[in-house]
Coordinates of C-alpha atoms in Angstrom, one line a residue:
X10 CA -115.3 199.7 173.6
X11 CA -116.6 202.2 175.4
X12 CA -115.0 202.5 179.3
X13 CA -116.6 199.4 181.0
X14 CA -115.6 195.8 182.4
X15 CA -114.5 194.8 178.8
X16 CA -112.4 197.9 178.3
X17 CA -110.7 197.5 182.0
X18 CA -110.0 193.6 180.8
X19 CA -108.6 195.3 177.8
X20 CA -105.8 197.2 179.0
X21 CA -104.2 193.4 179.6
X22 CA -104.2 192.7 176.4
X23 CA -102.6 196.6 175.7
X24 CA -100.1 196.1 178.3
X25 CA -98.9 192.1 177.0
X26 CA -98.8 193.5 173.3
X27 CA -95.5 195.4 174.2
X28 CA -93.6 192.1 174.7
X29 CA -95.1 189.7 171.5
X30 CA -94.4 190.0 168.0
X31 CA -97.8 189.4 166.4
X32 CA -99.5 190.3 163.3
X33 CA -101.9 193.9 163.3
X34 CA -104.6 192.1 162.0
X35 CA -104.0 189.6 165.1
X36 CA -104.7 192.4 167.1
X37 CA -107.9 193.9 165.5
X38 CA -109.0 191.1 165.5
X39 CA -109.2 190.8 169.5
X40 CA -110.1 193.6 169.9
X41 CA -114.2 192.7 169.6
X42 CA -116.6 189.9 170.6
X43 CA -117.3 187.8 167.4
X44 CA -120.2 187.2 168.2
X45 CA -123.0 188.3 171.0
X46 CA -126.1 187.6 172.2
X47 CA -129.3 188.8 174.3
X48 CA -132.3 186.7 175.0
X49 CA -135.3 187.1 176.9
X50 CA -136.6 184.2 178.2
X51 CA -140.4 183.6 179.6
X52 CA -140.6 181.7 182.6
X53 CA -144.1 180.4 184.3
X54 CA -143.9 181.4 188.3
X55 CA -145.1 178.8 190.3
X56 CA -148.2 180.9 191.1
X57 CA -148.9 181.3 187.6
X58 CA -147.6 184.8 187.1
X59 CA -145.2 185.0 184.0
X60 CA -141.9 186.3 184.0
X61 CA -139.5 187.8 181.1
X62 CA -135.6 186.9 182.4
X63 CA -133.0 188.8 180.1
X64 CA -130.0 185.6 179.0
X65 CA -126.9 186.6 177.3
X66 CA -124.1 184.1 175.5
X67 CA -120.7 185.9 174.1
X68 CA -118.7 184.1 171.9
X69 CA -115.6 186.6 171.8
X70 CA -113.5 184.1 169.4
X71 CA -112.6 180.9 168.1
X72 CA -109.7 180.7 166.4
X73 CA -108.3 177.8 168.6
X74 CA -111.0 175.6 168.3
X75 CA -114.9 176.2 169.7
X76 CA -115.9 178.4 172.2
X77 CA -116.0 177.6 175.8
X78 CA -117.1 179.0 179.2
X79 CA -119.5 178.6 182.0
X80 CA -123.5 179.9 182.4
X81 CA -124.0 182.5 185.7
X82 CA -126.6 183.3 187.4
X83 CA -127.1 186.6 189.1
X84 CA -128.3 189.7 189.6
X85 CA -125.5 191.9 188.2
X86 CA -125.3 189.7 184.8
X87 CA -124.8 192.2 182.0
X88 CA -124.2 191.8 178.5
X89 CA -120.6 194.2 179.8
X90 CA -119.8 191.7 182.4
X91 CA -120.5 188.3 179.9
X92 CA -118.3 190.1 177.4
X93 CA -115.2 190.5 179.7
X94 CA -115.4 187.0 181.2
X95 CA -115.4 185.9 177.4
X96 CA -112.8 188.2 176.8
X97 CA -110.5 186.5 179.6
X98 CA -111.6 182.8 178.7
X99 CA -110.2 183.5 175.3
X100 CA -106.9 183.9 177.0
X101 CA -106.8 181.1 179.9
X102 CA -108.1 178.7 177.1
X103 CA -104.9 180.1 175.0
X104 CA -102.4 180.1 178.4
X105 CA -103.6 176.7 178.9
X106 CA -102.4 175.4 175.3
X107 CA -106.4 174.0 175.3
X108 CA -108.3 173.7 171.7
X109 CA -110.8 176.5 172.4
X110 CA -111.8 180.2 171.7
X111 CA -113.2 181.8 175.2
X112 CA -117.1 182.1 175.3
X113 CA -119.4 182.9 178.3
X114 CA -123.1 183.3 179.4
X115 CA -125.0 183.8 181.5
X116 CA -128.6 185.1 183.2
X117 CA -129.6 188.3 185.3
X118 CA -131.5 186.3 187.9
X119 CA -131.3 186.1 192.0
X120 CA -131.1 182.4 191.6
X121 CA -131.9 182.7 195.4
X122 CA -134.9 183.8 194.8
X123 CA -136.7 180.7 192.7
X124 CA -137.8 177.7 193.4
X125 CA -136.5 174.2 191.9
X126 CA -138.9 174.1 189.8
X127 CA -138.6 177.6 188.2
X128 CA -135.2 177.0 188.2
X129 CA -135.4 174.4 185.9
X130 CA -137.7 176.0 183.8
X131 CA -135.8 178.9 183.8
X132 CA -132.4 176.9 183.0
X133 CA -134.1 175.5 180.3
X134 CA -135.6 177.8 178.4
X135 CA -132.3 179.6 178.0
X136 CA -131.2 176.6 176.3
X137 CA -134.5 176.7 173.9
X138 CA -134.0 180.5 173.4
X139 CA -129.9 179.8 172.5
X140 CA -129.9 176.1 171.1
X141 CA -128.9 178.0 167.2
X142 CA -126.1 179.4 168.7
X143 CA -124.3 176.8 171.2
X144 CA -123.0 173.1 170.4
X145 CA -119.9 170.7 170.4
X146 CA -117.9 171.6 167.7
X147 CA -119.4 175.9 168.6
X148 CA -119.6 176.4 171.9
X149 CA -119.4 174.2 174.8
X150 CA -121.4 176.0 178.5
X151 CA -120.1 174.7 182.3
X152 CA -121.1 175.7 185.7
X153 CA -119.8 178.6 186.6
X154 CA -121.5 181.1 189.2
X155 CA -124.2 179.6 191.1
X156 CA -124.8 177.0 188.6
X157 CA -124.4 173.5 189.4
X158 CA -124.2 170.2 187.6
X159 CA -127.6 169.8 188.4
X160 CA -128.1 172.8 186.1
X161 CA -125.5 171.4 183.4
X162 CA -127.7 168.5 183.2
X163 CA -130.8 170.1 182.6
X164 CA -129.3 172.1 179.5
X165 CA -128.1 169.2 177.9
X166 CA -131.1 166.8 178.4
X167 CA -132.8 170.0 177.0
X168 CA -130.2 170.7 173.8
X169 CA -130.5 166.7 173.7
X170 CA -134.6 167.0 173.3
X171 CA -134.5 169.8 170.7
X172 CA -132.1 168.1 168.4
X173 CA -133.5 164.8 169.0
X174 CA -130.2 163.2 169.7
X175 CA -128.0 162.5 172.7
X176 CA -125.5 165.4 173.1
X177 CA -123.3 165.1 176.1
X178 CA -120.5 167.3 174.8
X179 CA -122.7 170.2 174.4
X180 CA -121.9 171.2 178.3
X181 CA -119.4 170.6 180.6
X182 CA -119.4 169.4 184.6
X183 CA -122.7 167.7 184.1
X184 CA -123.6 164.9 186.7
X185 CA -121.4 161.4 186.3
X186 CA -124.1 159.5 185.1
X187 CA -125.4 162.2 182.0
X188 CA -121.7 162.0 180.9
X189 CA -119.6 164.2 183.2
X190 CA -115.6 163.8 184.1
X191 CA -114.3 163.1 187.7
X192 CA -112.8 165.3 188.8
X193 CA -114.7 168.2 187.5
X194 CA -116.6 169.3 190.3
X195 CA -113.3 170.4 192.1
X196 CA -111.4 171.1 189.4
X197 CA -110.8 174.7 189.7
X198 CA -109.6 174.5 193.4
X199 CA -107.3 172.0 192.3
X200 CA -106.0 173.6 189.7
X201 CA -105.7 177.0 191.7
X202 CA -104.1 174.6 194.9
X203 CA -100.8 173.2 192.1
X204 CA -99.9 177.1 191.3
X205 CA -100.1 178.1 194.8
X206 CA -98.0 175.8 195.7
X207 CA -95.8 176.1 192.6
X208 CA -95.4 179.9 193.0
X209 CA -94.7 179.1 196.6
X210 CA -92.0 176.3 196.0
X211 CA -90.0 179.3 193.2
X212 CA -90.3 181.7 196.1
X213 CA -88.9 179.1 198.7
X214 CA -92.1 179.8 201.4
X215 CA -93.1 177.0 202.9
X216 CA -96.8 175.8 203.8
X217 CA -96.3 176.0 207.6
X218 CA -95.2 179.2 207.5
X219 CA -97.3 181.0 205.1
X220 CA -100.8 182.2 206.6
X221 CA -103.8 182.9 203.8
X222 CA -107.0 184.6 203.5
X223 CA -109.8 183.4 201.2
X224 CA -112.4 185.9 199.8
X225 CA -115.3 183.9 198.8
X226 CA -116.3 180.2 200.6
X227 CA -118.1 178.4 198.0
X228 CA -117.2 176.1 195.5
X229 CA -114.1 177.0 194.7
X230 CA -112.8 179.3 197.6
X231 CA -114.2 176.7 200.2
X232 CA -112.3 173.5 198.0
X233 CA -109.0 175.5 197.7
X234 CA -108.8 176.6 202.0
X235 CA -109.5 172.9 202.3
X236 CA -106.6 171.7 199.9
X237 CA -104.1 174.2 201.2
X238 CA -105.1 173.3 205.2
X239 CA -104.3 170.2 204.4
X240 CA -100.9 170.7 202.5
X241 CA -100.2 172.5 206.0
X242 CA -100.9 175.9 205.0
X243 CA -102.5 178.2 208.0
X244 CA -105.8 179.1 206.5
X245 CA -106.5 182.1 208.9
X246 CA -109.7 183.9 207.2
X247 CA -112.9 182.9 205.5
X248 CA -115.5 185.3 204.0
X249 CA -118.9 184.7 201.9
X250 CA -121.6 187.1 201.3
X251 CA -123.1 187.2 204.7
X252 CA -119.2 187.7 206.5
X253 CA -116.6 186.2 207.8
X254 CA -114.3 184.8 210.3
X255 CA -111.0 185.6 211.3
X256 CA -108.9 183.4 213.7
X257 CA -104.7 184.0 214.3
X258 CA -104.0 180.4 214.8
X259 CA -105.7 179.3 212.3
X260 CA -109.2 178.2 211.0
X261 CA -110.7 174.6 211.5
X262 CA -111.9 174.4 207.4
X263 CA -113.9 170.8 207.1
X264 CA -116.0 172.4 210.4
X265 CA -116.5 175.7 208.9
X266 CA -117.7 173.7 205.5
X267 CA -120.2 171.7 207.5
X268 CA -121.6 174.8 209.0
X269 CA -121.8 177.0 205.8
X270 CA -124.1 173.7 204.4
X271 CA -126.2 172.9 207.1
X272 CA -126.9 176.8 208.0
X273 CA -126.6 178.3 204.4
X274 CA -123.3 180.5 205.4
X275 CA -120.6 181.3 207.5
X276 CA -123.4 184.0 209.9
X277 CA -120.4 185.1 211.2
X278 CA -120.4 182.6 214.1
X279 CA -118.0 179.5 214.7
X280 CA -119.9 176.8 215.3
X281 CA -120.0 174.8 218.2
X282 CA -120.1 171.2 220.2
X283 CA -119.5 168.1 217.5
X284 CA -119.3 170.5 214.4
X285 CA -116.6 172.9 215.4
X286 CA -113.5 173.4 217.8
X287 CA -114.3 176.2 219.9
X288 CA -111.0 179.1 219.0
X289 CA -111.2 182.6 219.9
X290 CA -112.0 184.7 216.4
X291 CA -113.0 187.6 215.1
X292 CA -115.8 188.5 213.2
X293 CA -114.9 190.9 209.8
X294 CA -116.8 191.6 206.2
X295 CA -115.5 190.7 203.3
X296 CA -114.1 194.3 203.3
X297 CA -111.8 193.8 206.4
X298 CA -110.7 190.7 204.9
X299 CA -109.0 192.4 202.0
X300 CA -106.9 193.9 204.2
X301 CA -105.5 191.3 206.3
X302 CA -101.4 191.2 207.2
X303 CA -101.3 187.8 205.8
X304 CA -99.2 185.6 203.4
X305 CA -101.8 185.0 200.7
X306 CA -104.9 186.9 199.7
X307 CA -106.9 184.3 197.3
X308 CA -110.4 186.6 195.8
X309 CA -112.3 183.7 195.3
X310 CA -116.0 185.8 194.5
X311 CA -116.8 188.1 191.6
X312 CA -115.0 190.5 190.3
X313 CA -113.3 194.2 190.8
X314 CA -113.3 193.8 194.9
X315 CA -109.4 195.4 194.9
X316 CA -110.1 198.5 193.1
X317 CA -107.9 202.1 193.1
X318 CA -109.9 202.6 196.3
X319 CA -108.8 200.2 198.8
X320 CA -105.7 198.8 196.6
X321 CA -103.3 200.8 199.0
X322 CA -104.9 198.7 202.3
X323 CA -103.5 195.5 201.0
X324 CA -100.9 194.2 203.2
X325 CA -100.6 190.6 201.5
X326 CA -97.5 189.6 200.0
X327 CA -99.3 187.7 197.6
X328 CA -102.2 187.4 195.4
X329 CA -103.9 184.5 193.9
X330 CA -107.3 185.2 192.0
X331 CA -109.7 182.4 192.0
X332 CA -112.3 184.4 190.8
X333 CA -112.0 186.0 187.7
X334 CA -110.7 189.8 187.3
X335 CA -111.4 190.4 190.9
X336 CA -108.7 193.2 190.7
X337 CA -109.1 196.6 188.9
X338 CA -106.0 197.4 185.9
X339 CA -105.6 200.6 188.2
X340 CA -105.8 198.6 191.4
X341 CA -102.9 196.7 189.5
X342 CA -100.8 199.5 189.1
X343 CA -100.8 200.2 192.9
X344 CA -100.1 196.8 194.1
X345 CA -97.1 196.6 191.4
X346 CA -95.8 199.2 193.3
X347 CA -96.6 197.6 196.1
X348 CA -94.4 194.7 195.4
X349 CA -97.3 192.9 195.7
X350 CA -97.2 190.3 193.5
X351 CA -100.8 188.7 191.3
X352 CA -101.2 185.3 189.8
X353 CA -103.6 185.8 187.2
X354 CA -107.1 184.6 187.0
X355 CA -106.2 183.3 183.8
X356 CA -104.3 180.5 184.9
X357 CA -105.1 180.3 188.8
X358 CA -108.2 179.7 188.0
X359 CA -107.7 177.5 184.5
X360 CA -108.2 174.1 186.5
X361 CA -112.1 174.4 186.0
X362 CA -112.2 174.6 181.9
X363 CA -108.8 172.5 181.9
X364 CA -111.3 169.2 183.2
X365 CA -114.3 170.5 181.0
X366 CA -111.7 170.0 178.0
X367 CA -110.8 166.4 179.5
X368 CA -114.6 166.1 179.7
X369 CA -115.0 167.1 176.5
X370 CA -113.1 164.6 175.3
X371 CA -114.0 161.6 177.0
X372 CA -117.7 163.0 175.4
X373 CA -116.3 162.3 172.2
X374 CA -114.4 159.6 172.3
X375 CA -117.3 157.2 174.7
X376 CA -114.5 156.7 177.1
X377 CA -113.6 158.3 180.5
X378 CA -111.0 158.6 182.8
X379 CA -110.6 157.7 186.6
X380 CA -110.7 160.0 188.8
X381 CA -106.6 159.3 189.5
X382 CA -105.7 159.9 186.0
X383 CA -107.7 163.2 185.6
X384 CA -106.3 164.4 188.8
X385 CA -102.3 163.7 187.6
X386 CA -103.6 165.4 184.5
X387 CA -104.3 167.8 185.8
X388 CA -101.9 168.6 188.1
X389 CA -99.0 167.8 185.0
X390 CA -100.7 170.9 182.7
X391 CA -101.6 173.2 186.2
X392 CA -98.2 172.8 186.9
X393 CA -96.1 173.0 183.3
X394 CA -98.4 176.3 182.4
X395 CA -97.4 178.2 185.7
X396 CA -93.6 177.4 185.3
X397 CA -94.1 178.3 181.5
X398 CA -95.6 182.1 182.8
X399 CA -92.8 182.2 186.0
X400 CA -90.0 181.3 183.4
X401 CA -91.4 184.3 181.7
X402 CA -91.8 186.9 184.0
X403 CA -88.3 186.0 185.3
X404 CA -86.8 186.1 181.8
X405 CA -88.2 189.3 180.6
X406 CA -89.0 191.4 184.1
X407 CA -92.3 191.3 184.0
X408 CA -95.5 191.1 186.5
X409 CA -97.1 187.6 186.4
X410 CA -100.1 189.2 185.4
X411 CA -98.3 190.3 181.9
X412 CA -96.3 187.7 181.2
X413 CA -99.2 185.1 181.2
X414 CA -100.7 187.1 178.7
X415 CA -98.2 187.5 176.5
X416 CA -97.5 183.9 176.9
X417 CA -101.3 183.3 175.5
X418 CA -101.4 186.2 173.0
X419 CA -97.6 183.9 171.3
X420 CA -100.4 181.4 170.8
X421 CA -103.3 183.4 169.7
X422 CA -101.6 185.3 167.6
X423 CA -100.1 182.2 165.9
X424 CA -103.3 180.7 165.1
X425 CA -105.0 184.2 164.2
X426 CA -102.0 184.8 161.4
X427 CA -102.2 180.9 159.9
X428 CA -105.2 182.8 158.3
X429 CA -103.3 185.0 156.8
X430 CA -101.9 188.9 157.3
X431 CA -101.8 191.8 155.9
X432 CA -97.9 191.6 154.7
X433 CA -99.0 188.1 153.5
X434 CA -101.9 189.5 151.1
X435 CA -99.9 192.7 150.1
X436 CA -96.8 190.4 149.6
X437 CA -98.5 187.8 147.5
X438 CA -99.8 190.8 145.3
X439 CA -96.1 192.6 144.3

């Protein structure tokens, strides 16, 4: 592998390999993605012009089951990024003991620059291009950055049109009316909330005495901020792509969410009159938010937000990765040297894929669970695996990231080795 996002991500694998006993065959298989698909999507724009978009779908490993992973729309989407995200998904699914492998997809596009009709044509065109590589038993799609239930519905519908039958299980995160699951839209945030609570309880931290900063006030970041605030945590700073705000006494998260919806951004001002309580606040950038003196920092935006360049400036005692890959491997070392605990993305943000699994199961059975059932099943699974990772970290004196990868590797190794290893074949021929 060349030095890239994927190469940086694989360093986490190398660190965990020191603490597991799996075959060389399994290690070799995990070095490379199983399939990497790159497609061109021709779209007729509203003005009559034809524009080409580049799309990707990577299935990294499917030893434990069909590939599973979201589709993101972003100007910076690349094959390297998608391969890295599929790599992380492989370990995330194993860590949560889900019967899935890791996959990911994306389109290089600024979705904000498209009309709704253009967005629909692009989404359906993407499925036309990758239809032979996906399916409910092969590779299952889900929402990610700048994709949502409506887009997932278009994708499921287009796949069903191609195959001339209704196939709800090919996509998760769909509208409820099209076979979606209760609780899916907030699953990533709810899962993160349970992980944060579990770790804070282990450390003896009470919510009322814990300050929180959230970088990335999107679907997951805003919802986890809301749930933490409801529990009594003091959320003192939030930011989106346009900037952020900080108030030492805490922010009124429901009002900020309302304001963001109404104005399409936080815009670094605090709304007035009936929408918000008037509080003194500071305007700050995303970069400044990362360096605030808070107890918990939650990067919930994009990859590579904390690097070797700014890791020394981080003052938070705990970091929970709600985004995928927000901390580079070089930054990891610096944070560990400074006694900052990082709870990794493959655990913290696994609530989304967990409820996606619930949705897939419901689609295949044709029987749907209540919101209460989904919520309880998610809570039990997230707390159980958070406690497993915590115990492994304490027992073997590992970082939470290395413990999470070690736990996942043990499950992956068993599945990979079940197909036969060098020792098995050498032994059988002697």
